[in-house]
PDB file of C-alpha atoms in Angstrom:
ATOM      1  CA  UNK A1478    -106.409-219.942 198.285  1.00 68.00           C
ATOM      2  CA  UNK A1479    -105.314-221.387 201.620  1.00 86.00           C
ATOM      3  CA  UNK A1480    -102.022-219.450 201.781  1.00 88.00           C
ATOM      4  CA  UNK A1481    -100.608-221.278 204.816  1.00 89.00           C
ATOM      5  CA  UNK A1482    -101.555-224.663 203.389  1.00 87.00           C
ATOM      6  CA  UNK A1483     -99.999-223.784 200.028  1.00 89.00           C
ATOM      7  CA  UNK A1484     -96.775-222.682 201.718  1.00 90.00           C
ATOM      8  CA  UNK A1485     -96.588-225.917 203.692  1.00 92.00           C
ATOM      9  CA  UNK A1486     -97.281-227.949 200.546  1.00 91.00           C
ATOM     10  CA  UNK A1487     -94.600-226.134 198.549  1.00 90.00           C
ATOM     11  CA  UNK A1488     -92.001-226.740 201.261  1.00 92.00           C
ATOM     12  CA  UNK A1489     -92.971-230.412 201.426  1.00 92.00           C
ATOM     13  CA  UNK A1490     -92.580-230.797 197.646  1.00 90.00           C
ATOM     14  CA  UNK A1491     -89.069-229.354 197.788  1.00 91.00           C
ATOM     15  CA  UNK A1492     -88.173-231.487 200.815  1.00 90.00           C
ATOM     16  CA  UNK A1493     -89.483-234.696 199.238  1.00 88.00           C
ATOM     17  CA  UNK A1494     -88.203-233.966 195.721  1.00 88.00           C
ATOM     18  CA  UNK A1495     -91.420-234.758 193.860  1.00 87.00           C
ATOM     19  CA  UNK A1496     -95.153-234.095 193.859  1.00 88.00           C
ATOM     20  CA  UNK A1497     -95.934-237.779 194.337  1.00 88.00           C
ATOM     21  CA  UNK A1498     -93.723-238.127 197.417  1.00 89.00           C
ATOM     22  CA  UNK A1499     -95.102-234.913 198.895  1.00 88.00           C
ATOM     23  CA  UNK A1500     -98.667-236.109 198.286  1.00 88.00           C
ATOM     24  CA  UNK A1501     -97.958-239.366 200.141  1.00 91.00           C
ATOM     25  CA  UNK A1502     -96.323-237.490 203.023  1.00 89.00           C
ATOM     26  CA  UNK A1503     -99.255-235.126 203.624  1.00 88.00           C
ATOM     27  CA  UNK A1504    -102.061-237.521 202.691  1.00 90.00           C
ATOM     28  CA  UNK A1505    -103.364-235.689 199.618  1.00 90.00           C
ATOM     29  CA  UNK A1506    -103.634-236.548 195.947  1.00 91.00           C
ATOM     30  CA  UNK A1507    -100.914-235.533 193.522  1.00 88.00           C
ATOM     31  CA  UNK A1508    -103.321-233.250 191.690  1.00 89.00           C
ATOM     32  CA  UNK A1509    -104.222-231.438 194.929  1.00 90.00           C
ATOM     33  CA  UNK A1510    -100.545-230.846 195.666  1.00 89.00           C
ATOM     34  CA  UNK A1511     -99.919-229.609 192.128  1.00 89.00           C
ATOM     35  CA  UNK A1512    -102.882-227.215 192.255  1.00 91.00           C
ATOM     36  CA  UNK A1513    -101.693-225.763 195.582  1.00 91.00           C
ATOM     37  CA  UNK A1514     -98.240-224.996 194.175  1.00 90.00           C
ATOM     38  CA  UNK A1515     -99.671-223.554 190.946  1.00 91.00           C
ATOM     39  CA  UNK A1516    -101.968-221.277 192.952  1.00 90.00           C
ATOM     40  CA  UNK A1517     -98.975-220.097 194.990  1.00 89.00           C
ATOM     41  CA  UNK A1518     -96.949-219.389 191.835  1.00 89.00           C
ATOM     42  CA  UNK A1519     -99.832-217.444 190.308  1.00 90.00           C
ATOM     43  CA  UNK A1520    -100.261-215.436 193.496  1.00 91.00           C
ATOM     44  CA  UNK A1521     -96.546-214.563 193.588  1.00 90.00           C
ATOM     45  CA  UNK A1522     -96.196-214.069 189.842  1.00 92.00           C
ATOM     46  CA  UNK A1523     -93.038-216.221 189.619  1.00 92.00           C
ATOM     47  CA  UNK A1524     -92.241-219.816 188.763  1.00 92.00           C
ATOM     48  CA  UNK A1525     -91.028-221.669 191.837  1.00 91.00           C
ATOM     49  CA  UNK A1526     -90.495-225.140 190.363  1.00 92.00           C
ATOM     50  CA  UNK A1527     -89.427-226.620 187.034  1.00 90.00           C
ATOM     51  CA  UNK A1528     -91.483-229.772 186.543  1.00 83.00           C
ATOM     52  CA  UNK A1529     -90.482-233.009 184.799  1.00 73.00           C
ATOM     53  CA  UNK A1530     -92.272-236.330 184.641  1.00 63.00           C
ATOM     54  CA  UNK A1531     -90.290-237.798 187.548  1.00 70.00           C
ATOM     55  CA  UNK A1532     -89.035-234.944 189.704  1.00 74.00           C
ATOM     56  CA  UNK A1533     -89.070-231.232 190.291  1.00 85.00           C
ATOM     57  CA  UNK A1534     -86.198-228.758 190.200  1.00 89.00           C
ATOM     58  CA  UNK A1535     -86.299-225.601 192.263  1.00 90.00           C
ATOM     59  CA  UNK A1536     -85.792-222.344 190.361  1.00 91.00           C
ATOM     60  CA  UNK A1537     -83.478-219.676 191.819  1.00 91.00           C
ATOM     61  CA  UNK A1538     -86.534-217.679 192.904  1.00 91.00           C
ATOM     62  CA  UNK A1539     -88.054-220.847 194.301  1.00 89.00           C
ATOM     63  CA  UNK A1540     -84.915-221.634 196.326  1.00 92.00           C
ATOM     64  CA  UNK A1541     -84.850-218.177 197.901  1.00 92.00           C
ATOM     65  CA  UNK A1542     -88.572-218.397 198.654  1.00 92.00           C
ATOM     66  CA  UNK A1543     -88.182-221.923 200.065  1.00 92.00           C
ATOM     67  CA  UNK A1544     -85.419-220.874 202.473  1.00 91.00           C
ATOM     68  CA  UNK A1545     -87.443-217.970 203.843  1.00 91.00           C
ATOM     69  CA  UNK A1546     -90.694-219.920 203.973  1.00 91.00           C
ATOM     70  CA  UNK A1547     -89.194-222.894 205.791  1.00 89.00           C
ATOM     71  CA  UNK A1548     -87.722-220.585 208.438  1.00 87.00           C
ATOM     72  CA  UNK A1549     -91.087-218.844 208.897  1.00 89.00           C
ATOM     73  CA  UNK A1550     -92.914-222.163 209.229  1.00 87.00           C
ATOM     74  CA  UNK A1551     -90.339-223.341 211.788  1.00 84.00           C
ATOM     75  CA  UNK A1552     -90.886-220.164 213.813  1.00 81.00           C
ATOM     76  CA  UNK A1553     -94.637-220.691 213.627  1.00 84.00           C
ATOM     77  CA  UNK A1554     -94.272-224.275 214.844  1.00 80.00           C
ATOM     78  CA  UNK A1555     -92.078-223.158 217.756  1.00 75.00           C
ATOM     79  CA  UNK A1556     -94.593-220.472 218.700  1.00 75.00           C
ATOM     80  CA  UNK A1557     -97.404-223.027 218.704  1.00 75.00           C
ATOM     81  CA  UNK A1558     -95.343-225.423 220.833  1.00 70.00           C
ATOM     82  CA  UNK A1559     -94.504-222.659 223.299  1.00 67.00           C
ATOM     83  CA  UNK A1560     -98.182-221.783 223.704  1.00 70.00           C
ATOM     84  CA  UNK A1561     -99.117-225.422 224.246  1.00 65.00           C
ATOM     85  CA  UNK A1562     -96.337-225.915 226.796  1.00 61.00           C
ATOM     86  CA  UNK A1563     -97.348-222.795 228.697  1.00 62.00           C
ATOM     87  CA  UNK A1564    -100.923-224.035 228.794  1.00 57.00           C
ATOM     88  CA  UNK A1565    -100.144-227.623 229.725  1.00 63.00           C
ATOM     89  CA  UNK A1566     -98.051-229.440 232.301  1.00 72.00           C
ATOM     90  CA  UNK A1567     -94.439-229.532 231.015  1.00 78.00           C
ATOM     91  CA  UNK A1568     -93.773-232.865 229.348  1.00 80.00           C
ATOM     92  CA  UNK A1569     -91.668-234.545 226.694  1.00 83.00           C
ATOM     93  CA  UNK A1570     -88.099-235.713 226.244  1.00 88.00           C
ATOM     94  CA  UNK A1571     -84.983-233.788 227.238  1.00 89.00           C
ATOM     95  CA  UNK A1572     -81.470-234.919 226.233  1.00 92.00           C
ATOM     96  CA  UNK A1573     -78.621-233.391 228.246  1.00 94.00           C
ATOM     97  CA  UNK A1574     -74.859-233.870 228.034  1.00 95.00           C
ATOM     98  CA  UNK A1575     -72.417-232.951 230.801  1.00 94.00           C
ATOM     99  CA  UNK A1576     -68.782-233.527 231.857  1.00 94.00           C
ATOM    100  CA  UNK A1577     -68.088-236.838 233.552  1.00 93.00           C
ATOM    101  CA  UNK A1578     -67.024-235.735 237.043  1.00 94.00           C
ATOM    102  CA  UNK A1579     -69.383-232.790 237.415  1.00 94.00           C
ATOM    103  CA  UNK A1580     -72.238-234.889 236.078  1.00 94.00           C
ATOM    104  CA  UNK A1581     -71.536-237.727 238.489  1.00 94.00           C
ATOM    105  CA  UNK A1582     -70.965-235.635 241.612  1.00 94.00           C
ATOM    106  CA  UNK A1583     -73.381-232.738 241.188  1.00 95.00           C
ATOM    107  CA  UNK A1584     -75.525-232.488 238.054  1.00 95.00           C
ATOM    108  CA  UNK A1585     -76.752-236.090 238.199  1.00 95.00           C
ATOM    109  CA  UNK A1586     -78.206-235.732 241.718  1.00 96.00           C
ATOM    110  CA  UNK A1587     -79.709-232.371 240.720  1.00 95.00           C
ATOM    111  CA  UNK A1588     -81.426-233.915 237.685  1.00 96.00           C
ATOM    112  CA  UNK A1589     -82.837-236.679 239.873  1.00 96.00           C
ATOM    113  CA  UNK A1590     -84.547-233.945 241.898  1.00 96.00           C
ATOM    114  CA  UNK A1591     -85.648-232.215 238.669  1.00 95.00           C
ATOM    115  CA  UNK A1592     -87.177-235.453 237.353  1.00 94.00           C
ATOM    116  CA  UNK A1593     -88.968-235.989 240.648  1.00 94.00           C
ATOM    117  CA  UNK A1594     -90.375-232.453 240.511  1.00 93.00           C
ATOM    118  CA  UNK A1595     -91.459-232.750 236.843  1.00 91.00           C
ATOM    119  CA  UNK A1596     -92.433-236.407 236.352  1.00 92.00           C
ATOM    120  CA  UNK A1597     -93.857-235.843 232.851  1.00 89.00           C
ATOM    121  CA  UNK A1598     -90.449-234.754 231.518  1.00 91.00           C
ATOM    122  CA  UNK A1599     -88.291-237.716 230.492  1.00 92.00           C
ATOM    123  CA  UNK A1600     -84.643-236.890 231.207  1.00 94.00           C
ATOM    124  CA  UNK A1601     -81.707-238.494 229.403  1.00 94.00           C
ATOM    125  CA  UNK A1602     -78.282-237.565 230.792  1.00 95.00           C
ATOM    126  CA  UNK A1603     -75.129-238.558 228.911  1.00 95.00           C
ATOM    127  CA  UNK A1604     -71.697-237.912 230.424  1.00 94.00           C
ATOM    128  CA  UNK A1605     -68.662-237.108 228.304  1.00 90.00           C
ATOM    129  CA  UNK A1606     -65.553-234.966 228.724  1.00 86.00           C
ATOM    130  CA  UNK A1607     -65.268-234.170 225.014  1.00 85.00           C
ATOM    131  CA  UNK A1608     -66.845-230.988 223.680  1.00 81.00           C
ATOM    132  CA  UNK A1609     -70.398-231.628 222.517  1.00 80.00           C
ATOM    133  CA  UNK A1610     -72.202-229.414 220.010  1.00 79.00           C
ATOM    134  CA  UNK A1611     -75.891-229.707 220.957  1.00 80.00           C
ATOM    135  CA  UNK A1612     -76.981-229.003 217.375  1.00 76.00           C
ATOM    136  CA  UNK A1613     -74.696-231.533 215.680  1.00 76.00           C
ATOM    137  CA  UNK A1614     -75.061-234.203 218.381  1.00 82.00           C
ATOM    138  CA  UNK A1615     -78.795-233.884 218.943  1.00 83.00           C
ATOM    139  CA  UNK A1616     -78.918-232.625 222.536  1.00 88.00           C
ATOM    140  CA  UNK A1617     -81.393-230.145 223.960  1.00 88.00           C
ATOM    141  CA  UNK A1618     -78.698-228.780 226.262  1.00 89.00           C
ATOM    142  CA  UNK A1619     -75.044-229.334 227.049  1.00 90.00           C
ATOM    143  CA  UNK A1620     -73.370-228.383 230.311  1.00 91.00           C
ATOM    144  CA  UNK A1621     -69.741-227.339 229.913  1.00 90.00           C
ATOM    145  CA  UNK A1622     -66.909-226.184 232.153  1.00 89.00           C
ATOM    146  CA  UNK A1623     -64.631-224.047 230.030  1.00 84.00           C
ATOM    147  CA  UNK A1624     -63.108-220.683 229.349  1.00 78.00           C
ATOM    148  CA  UNK A1625     -65.324-218.162 227.530  1.00 70.00           C
ATOM    149  CA  UNK A1626     -65.739-219.090 223.866  1.00 62.00           C
ATOM    150  CA  UNK A1627     -67.525-217.587 220.910  1.00 49.00           C
ATOM    151  CA  UNK A1628     -66.778-220.353 218.440  1.00 47.00           C
ATOM    152  CA  UNK A1629     -70.325-221.703 218.142  1.00 54.00           C
ATOM    153  CA  UNK A1630     -73.599-220.012 217.268  1.00 53.00           C
ATOM    154  CA  UNK A1631     -75.219-221.212 220.492  1.00 59.00           C
ATOM    155  CA  UNK A1632     -77.118-219.604 223.325  1.00 60.00           C
ATOM    156  CA  UNK A1633     -75.101-219.856 226.522  1.00 64.00           C
ATOM    157  CA  UNK A1634     -75.902-219.103 230.136  1.00 72.00           C
ATOM    158  CA  UNK A1635     -72.906-218.456 232.360  1.00 76.00           C
ATOM    159  CA  UNK A1636     -73.921-219.848 235.749  1.00 82.00           C
ATOM    160  CA  UNK A1637     -70.895-219.536 238.067  1.00 84.00           C
ATOM    161  CA  UNK A1638     -67.090-219.428 238.042  1.00 87.00           C
ATOM    162  CA  UNK A1639     -65.607-222.886 238.589  1.00 89.00           C
ATOM    163  CA  UNK A1640     -62.716-222.308 240.959  1.00 91.00           C
ATOM    164  CA  UNK A1641     -59.592-224.443 240.972  1.00 93.00           C
ATOM    165  CA  UNK A1642     -56.991-224.815 243.686  1.00 94.00           C
ATOM    166  CA  UNK A1643     -53.418-226.086 243.731  1.00 95.00           C
ATOM    167  CA  UNK A1644     -53.221-228.651 246.513  1.00 96.00           C
ATOM    168  CA  UNK A1645     -51.439-231.694 247.907  1.00 97.00           C
ATOM    169  CA  UNK A1646     -51.671-234.035 250.864  1.00 97.00           C
ATOM    170  CA  UNK A1647     -50.150-233.019 254.226  1.00 98.00           C
ATOM    171  CA  UNK A1648     -47.710-235.946 254.037  1.00 97.00           C
ATOM    172  CA  UNK A1649     -46.528-234.803 250.602  1.00 97.00           C
ATOM    173  CA  UNK A1650     -45.932-231.280 251.954  1.00 96.00           C
ATOM    174  CA  UNK A1651     -44.011-232.651 254.946  1.00 96.00           C
ATOM    175  CA  UNK A1652     -41.815-234.758 252.663  1.00 96.00           C
ATOM    176  CA  UNK A1653     -41.184-232.281 249.828  1.00 95.00           C
ATOM    177  CA  UNK A1654     -41.832-228.920 251.442  1.00 93.00           C
ATOM    178  CA  UNK A1655     -44.419-226.334 250.468  1.00 94.00           C
ATOM    179  CA  UNK A1656     -43.718-224.431 247.227  1.00 94.00           C
ATOM    180  CA  UNK A1657     -43.072-220.752 247.819  1.00 92.00           C
ATOM    181  CA  UNK A1658     -43.453-219.636 244.200  1.00 91.00           C
ATOM    182  CA  UNK A1659     -44.685-221.172 240.927  1.00 92.00           C
ATOM    183  CA  UNK A1660     -41.043-221.681 239.902  1.00 91.00           C
ATOM    184  CA  UNK A1661     -40.791-224.394 242.557  1.00 92.00           C
ATOM    185  CA  UNK A1662     -43.304-226.504 240.613  1.00 92.00           C
ATOM    186  CA  UNK A1663     -40.643-227.259 238.008  1.00 90.00           C
ATOM    187  CA  UNK A1664     -38.795-229.472 240.501  1.00 91.00           C
ATOM    188  CA  UNK A1665     -41.737-230.945 242.434  1.00 94.00           C
ATOM    189  CA  UNK A1666     -43.853-233.956 241.375  1.00 94.00           C
ATOM    190  CA  UNK A1667     -47.051-232.696 239.730  1.00 93.00           C
ATOM    191  CA  UNK A1668     -50.277-234.431 238.735  1.00 93.00           C
ATOM    192  CA  UNK A1669     -51.457-233.273 235.322  1.00 90.00           C
ATOM    193  CA  UNK A1670     -54.896-233.307 233.721  1.00 88.00           C
ATOM    194  CA  UNK A1671     -54.757-234.931 230.287  1.00 79.00           C
ATOM    195  CA  UNK A1672     -51.523-235.864 228.586  1.00 64.00           C
ATOM    196  CA  UNK A1673     -48.249-234.096 229.274  1.00 58.00           C
ATOM    197  CA  UNK A1674     -46.089-233.669 226.168  1.00 56.00           C
ATOM    198  CA  UNK A1675     -42.614-232.222 226.607  1.00 51.00           C
ATOM    199  CA  UNK A1676     -42.673-228.524 227.357  1.00 49.00           C
ATOM    200  CA  UNK A1677     -46.183-228.399 228.841  1.00 73.00           C
ATOM    201  CA  UNK A1678     -46.726-225.680 231.392  1.00 85.00           C
ATOM    202  CA  UNK A1679     -49.152-224.459 234.011  1.00 89.00           C
ATOM    203  CA  UNK A1680     -50.276-220.859 233.767  1.00 90.00           C
ATOM    204  CA  UNK A1681     -51.190-218.753 236.803  1.00 91.00           C
ATOM    205  CA  UNK A1682     -51.723-215.138 237.731  1.00 92.00           C
ATOM    206  CA  UNK A1683     -50.229-213.781 240.945  1.00 91.00           C
ATOM    207  CA  UNK A1684     -49.370-210.509 242.666  1.00 91.00           C
ATOM    208  CA  UNK A1685     -46.816-209.667 239.965  1.00 87.00           C
ATOM    209  CA  UNK A1686     -48.962-210.705 237.016  1.00 91.00           C
ATOM    210  CA  UNK A1687     -49.172-213.857 234.892  1.00 92.00           C
ATOM    211  CA  UNK A1688     -46.559-216.591 235.151  1.00 92.00           C
ATOM    212  CA  UNK A1689     -45.994-219.827 233.260  1.00 91.00           C
ATOM    213  CA  UNK A1690     -43.942-222.740 234.531  1.00 90.00           C
ATOM    214  CA  UNK A1691     -43.025-226.088 233.005  1.00 88.00           C
ATOM    215  CA  UNK A1692     -44.147-228.778 235.416  1.00 87.00           C
ATOM    216  CA  UNK A1693     -42.713-232.148 236.322  1.00 82.00           C
ATOM    217  CA  UNK A1694     -45.657-234.383 235.437  1.00 83.00           C
ATOM    218  CA  UNK A1695     -45.206-237.684 237.253  1.00 89.00           C
ATOM    219  CA  UNK A1696     -48.816-238.828 236.806  1.00 91.00           C
ATOM    220  CA  UNK A1697     -51.320-237.822 234.121  1.00 90.00           C
ATOM    221  CA  UNK A1698     -55.015-238.577 233.701  1.00 91.00           C
ATOM    222  CA  UNK A1699     -57.988-237.075 231.854  1.00 88.00           C
ATOM    223  CA  UNK A1700     -60.211-237.424 234.919  1.00 91.00           C
ATOM    224  CA  UNK A1701     -59.876-235.017 237.851  1.00 92.00           C
ATOM    225  CA  UNK A1702     -61.317-237.490 240.372  1.00 95.00           C
ATOM    226  CA  UNK A1703     -58.421-239.832 239.629  1.00 95.00           C
ATOM    227  CA  UNK A1704     -55.996-236.933 240.094  1.00 96.00           C
ATOM    228  CA  UNK A1705     -57.591-236.181 243.462  1.00 96.00           C
ATOM    229  CA  UNK A1706     -57.076-239.804 244.484  1.00 97.00           C
ATOM    230  CA  UNK A1707     -53.451-239.558 243.362  1.00 97.00           C
ATOM    231  CA  UNK A1708     -52.991-236.402 245.439  1.00 97.00           C
ATOM    232  CA  UNK A1709     -54.539-238.128 248.461  1.00 98.00           C
ATOM    233  CA  UNK A1710     -52.028-240.950 247.913  1.00 97.00           C
ATOM    234  CA  UNK A1711     -49.154-238.429 248.287  1.00 97.00           C
ATOM    235  CA  UNK A1712     -48.083-238.665 244.625  1.00 96.00           C
ATOM    236  CA  UNK A1713     -47.818-234.948 243.941  1.00 95.00           C
ATOM    237  CA  UNK A1714     -49.365-231.505 243.583  1.00 96.00           C
ATOM    238  CA  UNK A1715     -52.635-231.280 241.675  1.00 95.00           C
ATOM    239  CA  UNK A1716     -54.602-228.394 240.211  1.00 94.00           C
ATOM    240  CA  UNK A1717     -58.128-229.502 241.101  1.00 95.00           C
ATOM    241  CA  UNK A1718     -61.589-227.971 240.738  1.00 94.00           C
ATOM    242  CA  UNK A1719     -63.130-227.191 244.092  1.00 94.00           C
ATOM    243  CA  UNK A1720     -66.280-229.108 243.169  1.00 94.00           C
ATOM    244  CA  UNK A1721     -64.077-232.209 243.489  1.00 95.00           C
ATOM    245  CA  UNK A1722     -61.501-231.186 246.100  1.00 95.00           C
ATOM    246  CA  UNK A1723     -63.768-229.144 248.407  1.00 93.00           C
ATOM    247  CA  UNK A1724     -64.637-231.871 250.951  1.00 92.00           C
ATOM    248  CA  UNK A1725     -61.000-233.004 251.233  1.00 95.00           C
ATOM    249  CA  UNK A1726     -59.864-229.415 251.745  1.00 94.00           C
ATOM    250  CA  UNK A1727     -62.416-229.046 254.527  1.00 92.00           C
ATOM    251  CA  UNK A1728     -61.361-232.287 256.225  1.00 93.00           C
ATOM    252  CA  UNK A1729     -57.654-231.495 255.944  1.00 94.00           C
ATOM    253  CA  UNK A1730     -56.922-234.493 253.726  1.00 97.00           C
ATOM    254  CA  UNK A1731     -55.694-231.954 251.166  1.00 97.00           C
ATOM    255  CA  UNK A1732     -54.136-228.543 251.772  1.00 96.00           C
ATOM    256  CA  UNK A1733     -53.989-225.658 249.326  1.00 95.00           C
ATOM    257  CA  UNK A1734     -50.679-224.024 248.379  1.00 96.00           C
ATOM    258  CA  UNK A1735     -49.641-220.888 246.472  1.00 94.00           C
ATOM    259  CA  UNK A1736     -52.927-219.285 247.486  1.00 92.00           C
ATOM    260  CA  UNK A1737     -51.849-215.913 246.047  1.00 93.00           C
ATOM    261  CA  UNK A1738     -51.817-217.458 242.559  1.00 93.00           C
ATOM    262  CA  UNK A1739     -54.827-218.489 240.515  1.00 91.00           C
ATOM    263  CA  UNK A1740     -55.142-220.461 237.252  1.00 91.00           C
ATOM    264  CA  UNK A1741     -57.122-219.175 234.236  1.00 88.00           C
ATOM    265  CA  UNK A1742     -60.811-218.785 235.048  1.00 85.00           C
ATOM    266  CA  UNK A1743     -63.264-221.488 234.084  1.00 88.00           C
ATOM    267  CA  UNK A1744     -67.036-221.121 234.097  1.00 89.00           C
ATOM    268  CA  UNK A1745     -70.043-223.400 234.215  1.00 89.00           C
ATOM    269  CA  UNK A1746     -72.036-222.871 231.009  1.00 88.00           C
ATOM    270  CA  UNK A1747     -75.375-224.108 229.754  1.00 88.00           C
ATOM    271  CA  UNK A1748     -75.397-224.318 225.954  1.00 85.00           C
ATOM    272  CA  UNK A1749     -78.402-224.897 223.717  1.00 81.00           C
ATOM    273  CA  UNK A1750     -79.366-224.152 220.113  1.00 76.00           C
ATOM    274  CA  UNK A1751     -80.640-220.637 219.354  1.00 72.00           C
ATOM    275  CA  UNK A1752     -84.387-220.358 219.018  1.00 65.00           C
ATOM    276  CA  UNK A1753     -86.789-217.478 219.002  1.00 48.00           C
ATOM    277  CA  UNK A1754     -89.159-219.508 221.167  1.00 52.00           C
ATOM    278  CA  UNK A1755     -87.386-221.297 224.006  1.00 63.00           C
ATOM    279  CA  UNK A1756     -89.265-224.421 225.045  1.00 74.00           C
ATOM    280  CA  UNK A1757     -90.832-224.548 228.471  1.00 79.00           C
ATOM    281  CA  UNK A1758     -88.692-227.592 229.327  1.00 84.00           C
ATOM    282  CA  UNK A1759     -85.451-225.728 228.633  1.00 84.00           C
ATOM    283  CA  UNK A1760     -86.631-222.671 230.555  1.00 85.00           C
ATOM    284  CA  UNK A1761     -87.514-224.854 233.534  1.00 89.00           C
ATOM    285  CA  UNK A1762     -84.141-226.601 233.490  1.00 91.00           C
ATOM    286  CA  UNK A1763     -82.147-223.370 233.125  1.00 89.00           C
ATOM    287  CA  UNK A1764     -83.968-221.884 236.117  1.00 90.00           C
ATOM    288  CA  UNK A1765     -83.585-225.098 238.116  1.00 92.00           C
ATOM    289  CA  UNK A1766     -79.823-225.341 237.528  1.00 92.00           C
ATOM    290  CA  UNK A1767     -79.326-221.663 238.279  1.00 89.00           C
ATOM    291  CA  UNK A1768     -81.267-221.993 241.548  1.00 90.00           C
ATOM    292  CA  UNK A1769     -79.271-225.110 242.450  1.00 90.00           C
ATOM    293  CA  UNK A1770     -75.759-223.913 241.600  1.00 88.00           C
ATOM    294  CA  UNK A1771     -75.944-220.126 241.186  1.00 82.00           C
ATOM    295  CA  UNK A1772     -74.428-217.728 243.697  1.00 78.00           C
ATOM    296  CA  UNK A1773     -71.690-219.292 245.801  1.00 77.00           C
ATOM    297  CA  UNK A1774     -71.847-223.067 245.293  1.00 76.00           C
ATOM    298  CA  UNK A1775     -71.822-225.336 248.303  1.00 77.00           C
ATOM    299  CA  UNK A1776     -68.498-226.947 247.368  1.00 79.00           C
ATOM    300  CA  UNK A1777     -66.770-223.585 247.819  1.00 78.00           C
ATOM    301  CA  UNK A1778     -68.463-223.003 251.176  1.00 64.00           C
ATOM    302  CA  UNK A1779     -66.697-226.040 252.684  1.00 52.00           C
ATOM    303  CA  UNK A1780     -63.178-224.650 252.248  1.00 48.00           C
TER     304      UNK A1780
END
């Protein structure tokens, strides 16, 4: 008996729901498919399928065996793909999702260089600020800026902290004065990421520990680049990531305030589905992004 072939045939019968459909899918006759499953049942000494004239029903033993067998066959397929990719020039499709601003300003240009370096890998980059589950949404990798989370059964690589800074334009500071403590934010115009329902607050940690202050949100947006533009237009104080505000801090168009206080830490993460055999394409991209952005990123060097 061809054990591997019989295992593959059995899984296909369960997946397709009948011997006839499985036979069409694998290009064999119905009798060949039936004989392969019978041989497997005889070898195991258990009945895997209950047969009717039109369909098959999986027995409890068959269901348990199917679940284990399908996982083993998936591992075998991944191992074969890994060997082929290690032997050959990396190629194939790669779907990536990333936040809008970081993708536009930094990841997009990096992936252009990646695509130039590996021309046989076809890169698809989608930008979205909503949380994307790579398994549910069909992505090979998602890039996220967030606080540490253990809510998903995903592999994650923490690349770097994503620093944020409270800042405003020099003209705004001259007009309203520089805040001396977080409490001053309650009376100063603030630019808020997202919506600002009543009672919203900014949280920071300073020399005396964590503080929380309700802010006066005069302008709200779910895009940090727009908030930077609002800060440059003297509308208020903004809590901006340095990957957006860095050049304006260097030029003096924005100035940082309350430097002894820091907001909750955010990190740049790479998320992808768990797999015993990581594809060569994913390994290449993880290494490329780490080399590009790991250590101290260039947007922090300009401050």
